[in-house]
């Protein structure tokens, strides 16, 4: 095999930028991307998670460990990295951890704690957490004292996807039925700046 054809077969994979990694995490493409890159970045990902303590890489490493992608499956260690990323304030990790506690995935179901984590992520502007939290509140879960805040966040949120915007509108209307008219009016005025 000649040198040029050998060079064409070897493909260097660059490490993901923070923004690119967050996009992959949010679209749930991160594990597929690691596989697609032939697991070449495992050591770099682990180093950024464990040594540099970059929250997005901690979350990526957590998922790799939780699901055994390009490494041995280690649920306890993976869950610990997910917790660390959440403790550092990564909204995506808070949302995922909240979802896992609500679903009972890898842990015993703890719905109040899961809703608390979703609330934290939603308070940081995480839209998937906001929609999930609103859905739970519309179903009568959580504390009614938190409903006005989520109602306001739904008013203020801006969604790129029509489907998310429609779902937010539906949740906002349903949540409004759980609120006194004075709270709905106060929220509307607050959002409009009047």
PDB file of C-alpha atoms in Angstrom:
ATOM      1  CA  UNK A   1       0.000   0.000   0.000  1.00  0.00           C
ATOM      2  CA  UNK A   2       1.429   3.388  -0.953  1.00  0.00           C
ATOM      3  CA  UNK A   3       1.914   6.180   1.586  1.00  0.00           C
ATOM      4  CA  UNK A   4      -0.807   8.469   0.108  1.00  0.00           C
ATOM      5  CA  UNK A   5      -3.454   5.725   0.167  1.00  0.00           C
ATOM      6  CA  UNK A   6      -2.493   4.759   3.731  1.00  0.00           C
ATOM      7  CA  UNK A   7      -2.826   8.396   4.804  1.00  0.00           C
ATOM      8  CA  UNK A   8      -6.261   8.528   3.224  1.00  0.00           C
ATOM      9  CA  UNK A   9      -7.410   5.526   5.264  1.00  0.00           C
ATOM     10  CA  UNK A  10      -6.244   6.972   8.595  1.00  0.00           C
ATOM     11  CA  UNK A  11      -8.613   9.638   9.753  1.00  0.00           C
ATOM     12  CA  UNK A  12      -7.634  11.956  12.586  1.00  0.00           C
ATOM     13  CA  UNK A  13     -10.493  12.827  14.876  1.00  0.00           C
ATOM     14  CA  UNK A  14     -10.449  16.204  16.590  1.00  0.00           C
ATOM     15  CA  UNK A  15     -11.691  16.608  20.120  1.00  0.00           C
ATOM     16  CA  UNK A  16     -15.142  18.149  20.360  1.00  0.00           C
ATOM     17  CA  UNK A  17     -15.505  21.797  21.252  1.00  0.00           C
ATOM     18  CA  UNK A  18     -17.569  22.573  24.345  1.00  0.00           C
ATOM     19  CA  UNK A  19     -20.418  23.996  22.234  1.00  0.00           C
ATOM     20  CA  UNK A  20     -20.375  21.076  19.777  1.00  0.00           C
ATOM     21  CA  UNK A  21     -20.419  18.602  22.653  1.00  0.00           C
ATOM     22  CA  UNK A  22     -23.355  20.381  24.324  1.00  0.00           C
ATOM     23  CA  UNK A  23     -25.254  20.262  21.014  1.00  0.00           C
ATOM     24  CA  UNK A  24     -24.547  16.535  20.720  1.00  0.00           C
ATOM     25  CA  UNK A  25     -25.694  15.967  24.314  1.00  0.00           C
ATOM     26  CA  UNK A  26     -28.916  17.934  23.765  1.00  0.00           C
ATOM     27  CA  UNK A  27     -29.731  16.078  20.569  1.00  0.00           C
ATOM     28  CA  UNK A  28     -28.722  12.738  22.125  1.00  0.00           C
ATOM     29  CA  UNK A  29     -26.118  12.147  19.409  1.00  0.00           C
ATOM     30  CA  UNK A  30     -23.064  12.097  21.678  1.00  0.00           C
ATOM     31  CA  UNK A  31     -22.718   8.319  22.080  1.00  0.00           C
ATOM     32  CA  UNK A  32     -23.320   7.693  18.382  1.00  0.00           C
ATOM     33  CA  UNK A  33     -20.636  10.276  17.584  1.00  0.00           C
ATOM     34  CA  UNK A  34     -18.097   8.590  19.889  1.00  0.00           C
ATOM     35  CA  UNK A  35     -18.807   5.273  18.131  1.00  0.00           C
ATOM     36  CA  UNK A  36     -18.657   6.971  14.722  1.00  0.00           C
ATOM     37  CA  UNK A  37     -15.210   8.316  15.641  1.00  0.00           C
ATOM     38  CA  UNK A  38     -14.116   4.694  16.202  1.00  0.00           C
ATOM     39  CA  UNK A  39     -13.618   5.254  19.942  1.00  0.00           C
ATOM     40  CA  UNK A  40     -10.385   7.144  19.209  1.00  0.00           C
ATOM     41  CA  UNK A  41     -11.003   9.836  21.833  1.00  0.00           C
ATOM     42  CA  UNK A  42     -11.729   7.699  24.893  1.00  0.00           C
ATOM     43  CA  UNK A  43      -8.537   8.662  26.761  1.00  0.00           C
ATOM     44  CA  UNK A  44      -8.981  12.359  25.923  1.00  0.00           C
ATOM     45  CA  UNK A  45     -12.627  12.277  27.026  1.00  0.00           C
ATOM     46  CA  UNK A  46     -11.739  10.558  30.293  1.00  0.00           C
ATOM     47  CA  UNK A  47      -8.922  13.057  30.946  1.00  0.00           C
ATOM     48  CA  UNK A  48     -11.188  16.042  30.345  1.00  0.00           C
ATOM     49  CA  UNK A  49     -13.774  14.509  32.680  1.00  0.00           C
ATOM     50  CA  UNK A  50     -11.512  13.322  35.507  1.00  0.00           C
ATOM     51  CA  UNK A  51      -8.468  15.623  35.394  1.00  0.00           C
ATOM     52  CA  UNK A  52      -9.729  18.877  33.863  1.00  0.00           C
ATOM     53  CA  UNK A  53     -13.231  18.354  35.341  1.00  0.00           C
ATOM     54  CA  UNK A  54     -15.081  19.878  32.384  1.00  0.00           C
ATOM     55  CA  UNK A  55     -18.811  19.324  33.118  1.00  0.00           C
ATOM     56  CA  UNK A  56     -19.851  18.536  29.520  1.00  0.00           C
ATOM     57  CA  UNK A  57     -17.075  15.938  29.273  1.00  0.00           C
ATOM     58  CA  UNK A  58     -18.048  14.554  32.684  1.00  0.00           C
ATOM     59  CA  UNK A  59     -21.551  14.028  31.337  1.00  0.00           C
ATOM     60  CA  UNK A  60     -20.236  12.409  28.147  1.00  0.00           C
ATOM     61  CA  UNK A  61     -17.920  10.138  30.150  1.00  0.00           C
ATOM     62  CA  UNK A  62     -20.806   9.317  32.507  1.00  0.00           C
ATOM     63  CA  UNK A  63     -22.996   8.172  29.633  1.00  0.00           C
ATOM     64  CA  UNK A  64     -20.158   6.173  28.098  1.00  0.00           C
ATOM     65  CA  UNK A  65     -19.722   4.361  31.421  1.00  0.00           C
ATOM     66  CA  UNK A  66     -23.460   3.967  32.066  1.00  0.00           C
ATOM     67  CA  UNK A  67     -24.091   2.398  28.673  1.00  0.00           C
ATOM     68  CA  UNK A  68     -20.736   0.719  28.025  1.00  0.00           C
ATOM     69  CA  UNK A  69     -19.868   2.756  24.928  1.00  0.00           C
ATOM     70  CA  UNK A  70     -16.199   2.354  23.955  1.00  0.00           C
ATOM     71  CA  UNK A  71     -15.426   1.306  27.527  1.00  0.00           C
ATOM     72  CA  UNK A  72     -16.535  -1.279  30.056  1.00  0.00           C
ATOM     73  CA  UNK A  73     -19.967  -0.636  31.512  1.00  0.00           C
ATOM     74  CA  UNK A  74     -19.560   0.783  35.043  1.00  0.00           C
ATOM     75  CA  UNK A  75     -22.925   2.073  36.250  1.00  0.00           C
ATOM     76  CA  UNK A  76     -21.815   3.308  39.700  1.00  0.00           C
ATOM     77  CA  UNK A  77     -18.856   5.257  38.335  1.00  0.00           C
ATOM     78  CA  UNK A  78     -20.910   6.615  35.450  1.00  0.00           C
ATOM     79  CA  UNK A  79     -23.651   7.786  37.787  1.00  0.00           C
ATOM     80  CA  UNK A  80     -21.021   9.450  39.989  1.00  0.00           C
ATOM     81  CA  UNK A  81     -19.699  11.434  37.003  1.00  0.00           C
ATOM     82  CA  UNK A  82     -23.261  12.449  36.119  1.00  0.00           C
ATOM     83  CA  UNK A  83     -23.777  13.664  39.702  1.00  0.00           C
ATOM     84  CA  UNK A  84     -20.508  15.616  39.608  1.00  0.00           C
ATOM     85  CA  UNK A  85     -21.508  17.338  36.356  1.00  0.00           C
ATOM     86  CA  UNK A  86     -24.889  18.203  37.894  1.00  0.00           C
ATOM     87  CA  UNK A  87     -23.247  19.527  41.062  1.00  0.00           C
ATOM     88  CA  UNK A  88     -21.116  21.792  38.875  1.00  0.00           C
ATOM     89  CA  UNK A  89     -24.360  23.257  37.545  1.00  0.00           C
ATOM     90  CA  UNK A  90     -24.525  21.751  34.059  1.00  0.00           C
ATOM     91  CA  UNK A  91     -28.254  22.082  33.218  1.00  0.00           C
ATOM     92  CA  UNK A  92     -28.137  19.088  30.865  1.00  0.00           C
ATOM     93  CA  UNK A  93     -26.785  16.867  33.647  1.00  0.00           C
ATOM     94  CA  UNK A  94     -29.404  18.177  36.101  1.00  0.00           C
ATOM     95  CA  UNK A  95     -32.148  17.410  33.582  1.00  0.00           C
ATOM     96  CA  UNK A  96     -30.858  13.905  32.881  1.00  0.00           C
ATOM     97  CA  UNK A  97     -30.358  13.121  36.553  1.00  0.00           C
ATOM     98  CA  UNK A  98     -33.874  14.389  37.317  1.00  0.00           C
ATOM     99  CA  UNK A  99     -35.313  12.258  34.536  1.00  0.00           C
ATOM    100  CA  UNK A 100     -33.474   9.190  35.830  1.00  0.00           C
ATOM    101  CA  UNK A 101     -34.819   9.680  39.363  1.00  0.00           C
ATOM    102  CA  UNK A 102     -38.367  10.109  38.058  1.00  0.00           C
ATOM    103  CA  UNK A 103     -38.102   7.040  35.800  1.00  0.00           C
ATOM    104  CA  UNK A 104     -36.103   4.921  38.220  1.00  0.00           C
ATOM    105  CA  UNK A 105     -33.334   4.410  35.686  1.00  0.00           C
ATOM    106  CA  UNK A 106     -30.162   3.143  37.410  1.00  0.00           C
ATOM    107  CA  UNK A 107     -31.641   4.323  40.771  1.00  0.00           C
ATOM    108  CA  UNK A 108     -34.703   3.769  42.921  1.00  0.00           C
ATOM    109  CA  UNK A 109     -37.567   6.076  41.925  1.00  0.00           C
ATOM    110  CA  UNK A 110     -37.518   9.354  43.856  1.00  0.00           C
ATOM    111  CA  UNK A 111     -40.024  11.577  42.079  1.00  0.00           C
ATOM    112  CA  UNK A 112     -39.811  14.593  44.441  1.00  0.00           C
ATOM    113  CA  UNK A 113     -36.023  14.702  44.079  1.00  0.00           C
ATOM    114  CA  UNK A 114     -36.292  14.231  40.313  1.00  0.00           C
ATOM    115  CA  UNK A 115     -38.770  17.125  40.065  1.00  0.00           C
ATOM    116  CA  UNK A 116     -36.426  19.254  42.177  1.00  0.00           C
ATOM    117  CA  UNK A 117     -33.574  18.564  39.745  1.00  0.00           C
ATOM    118  CA  UNK A 118     -35.794  19.340  36.746  1.00  0.00           C
ATOM    119  CA  UNK A 119     -36.806  22.591  38.459  1.00  0.00           C
ATOM    120  CA  UNK A 120     -33.142  23.549  38.908  1.00  0.00           C
ATOM    121  CA  UNK A 121     -32.376  22.814  35.250  1.00  0.00           C
ATOM    122  CA  UNK A 122     -35.476  24.700  34.085  1.00  0.00           C
ATOM    123  CA  UNK A 123     -34.493  27.692  36.227  1.00  0.00           C
ATOM    124  CA  UNK A 124     -31.256  27.804  34.185  1.00  0.00           C
ATOM    125  CA  UNK A 125     -33.201  27.948  30.932  1.00  0.00           C
ATOM    126  CA  UNK A 126     -33.011  24.265  29.989  1.00  0.00           C
ATOM    127  CA  UNK A 127     -36.029  23.867  27.712  1.00  0.00           C
ATOM    128  CA  UNK A 128     -36.367  20.084  27.813  1.00  0.00           C
ATOM    129  CA  UNK A 129     -36.379  20.280  31.624  1.00  0.00           C
ATOM    130  CA  UNK A 130     -38.977  23.074  31.517  1.00  0.00           C
ATOM    131  CA  UNK A 131     -41.297  21.090  29.259  1.00  0.00           C
ATOM    132  CA  UNK A 132     -40.878  17.933  31.334  1.00  0.00           C
ATOM    133  CA  UNK A 133     -41.478  19.830  34.569  1.00  0.00           C
ATOM    134  CA  UNK A 134     -44.561  21.555  33.158  1.00  0.00           C
ATOM    135  CA  UNK A 135     -45.886  18.190  32.005  1.00  0.00           C
ATOM    136  CA  UNK A 136     -45.502  16.765  35.500  1.00  0.00           C
ATOM    137  CA  UNK A 137     -47.127  19.828  37.079  1.00  0.00           C
ATOM    138  CA  UNK A 138     -50.056  19.686  34.645  1.00  0.00           C
ATOM    139  CA  UNK A 139     -50.520  16.083  35.777  1.00  0.00           C
ATOM    140  CA  UNK A 140     -50.861  17.392  39.350  1.00  0.00           C
ATOM    141  CA  UNK A 141     -47.413  16.364  40.561  1.00  0.00           C
ATOM    142  CA  UNK A 142     -45.002  18.524  42.489  1.00  0.00           C
ATOM    143  CA  UNK A 143     -45.803  21.452  44.720  1.00  0.00           C
ATOM    144  CA  UNK A 144     -48.573  23.853  43.626  1.00  0.00           C
ATOM    145  CA  UNK A 145     -46.513  26.722  45.056  1.00  0.00           C
ATOM    146  CA  UNK A 146     -44.026  26.118  42.195  1.00  0.00           C
ATOM    147  CA  UNK A 147     -46.683  26.277  39.457  1.00  0.00           C
ATOM    148  CA  UNK A 148     -46.669  30.112  39.086  1.00  0.00           C
ATOM    149  CA  UNK A 149     -42.899  30.169  38.478  1.00  0.00           C
ATOM    150  CA  UNK A 150     -43.105  27.471  35.793  1.00  0.00           C
ATOM    151  CA  UNK A 151     -46.119  29.240  34.272  1.00  0.00           C
ATOM    152  CA  UNK A 152     -44.006  32.404  33.997  1.00  0.00           C
ATOM    153  CA  UNK A 153     -41.047  30.510  32.512  1.00  0.00           C
ATOM    154  CA  UNK A 154     -43.373  29.085  29.852  1.00  0.00           C
ATOM    155  CA  UNK A 155     -44.510  32.643  29.072  1.00  0.00           C
ATOM    156  CA  UNK A 156     -40.922  33.866  28.739  1.00  0.00           C
ATOM    157  CA  UNK A 157     -39.340  30.915  26.924  1.00  0.00           C
ATOM    158  CA  UNK A 158     -38.457  31.135  23.245  1.00  0.00           C
ATOM    159  CA  UNK A 159     -38.508  27.880  21.308  1.00  0.00           C
ATOM    160  CA  UNK A 160     -36.840  27.118  17.991  1.00  0.00           C
ATOM    161  CA  UNK A 161     -38.968  24.056  17.275  1.00  0.00           C
ATOM    162  CA  UNK A 162     -42.655  24.527  16.471  1.00  0.00           C
ATOM    163  CA  UNK A 163     -43.486  21.282  18.257  1.00  0.00           C
ATOM    164  CA  UNK A 164     -41.813  22.510  21.472  1.00  0.00           C
ATOM    165  CA  UNK A 165     -43.561  25.873  21.219  1.00  0.00           C
ATOM    166  CA  UNK A 166     -46.938  24.176  20.733  1.00  0.00           C
ATOM    167  CA  UNK A 167     -46.325  21.852  23.659  1.00  0.00           C
ATOM    168  CA  UNK A 168     -45.300  24.806  25.848  1.00  0.00           C
ATOM    169  CA  UNK A 169     -48.466  26.665  24.837  1.00  0.00           C
ATOM    170  CA  UNK A 170     -50.589  23.643  25.697  1.00  0.00           C
ATOM    171  CA  UNK A 171     -48.881  23.194  29.068  1.00  0.00           C
ATOM    172  CA  UNK A 172     -49.210  26.916  29.784  1.00  0.00           C
ATOM    173  CA  UNK A 173     -52.965  26.781  29.147  1.00  0.00           C
ATOM    174  CA  UNK A 174     -53.375  23.657  31.261  1.00  0.00           C
ATOM    175  CA  UNK A 175     -51.236  25.023  34.079  1.00  0.00           C
ATOM    176  CA  UNK A 176     -53.271  28.242  34.045  1.00  0.00           C
ATOM    177  CA  UNK A 177     -56.271  26.201  35.157  1.00  0.00           C
ATOM    178  CA  UNK A 178     -54.366  25.356  38.360  1.00  0.00           C
ATOM    179  CA  UNK A 179     -53.686  29.024  39.142  1.00  0.00           C
ATOM    180  CA  UNK A 180     -55.891  31.799  40.523  1.00  0.00           C
ATOM    181  CA  UNK A 181     -56.836  34.440  37.912  1.00  0.00           C
ATOM    182  CA  UNK A 182     -54.861  37.091  39.808  1.00  0.00           C
ATOM    183  CA  UNK A 183     -51.648  35.059  39.432  1.00  0.00           C
ATOM    184  CA  UNK A 184     -52.260  34.537  35.710  1.00  0.00           C
ATOM    185  CA  UNK A 185     -52.824  38.285  35.217  1.00  0.00           C
ATOM    186  CA  UNK A 186     -49.804  39.226  37.318  1.00  0.00           C
ATOM    187  CA  UNK A 187     -47.619  36.862  35.272  1.00  0.00           C
ATOM    188  CA  UNK A 188     -48.956  38.222  31.990  1.00  0.00           C
ATOM    189  CA  UNK A 189     -48.235  41.794  33.070  1.00  0.00           C
ATOM    190  CA  UNK A 190     -44.795  40.834  34.342  1.00  0.00           C
ATOM    191  CA  UNK A 191     -43.888  39.260  31.011  1.00  0.00           C
ATOM    192  CA  UNK A 192     -45.251  42.190  29.026  1.00  0.00           C
ATOM    193  CA  UNK A 193     -43.419  44.658  31.281  1.00  0.00           C
ATOM    194  CA  UNK A 194     -46.546  46.583  32.326  1.00  0.00           C
TER     195      UNK A 194
END
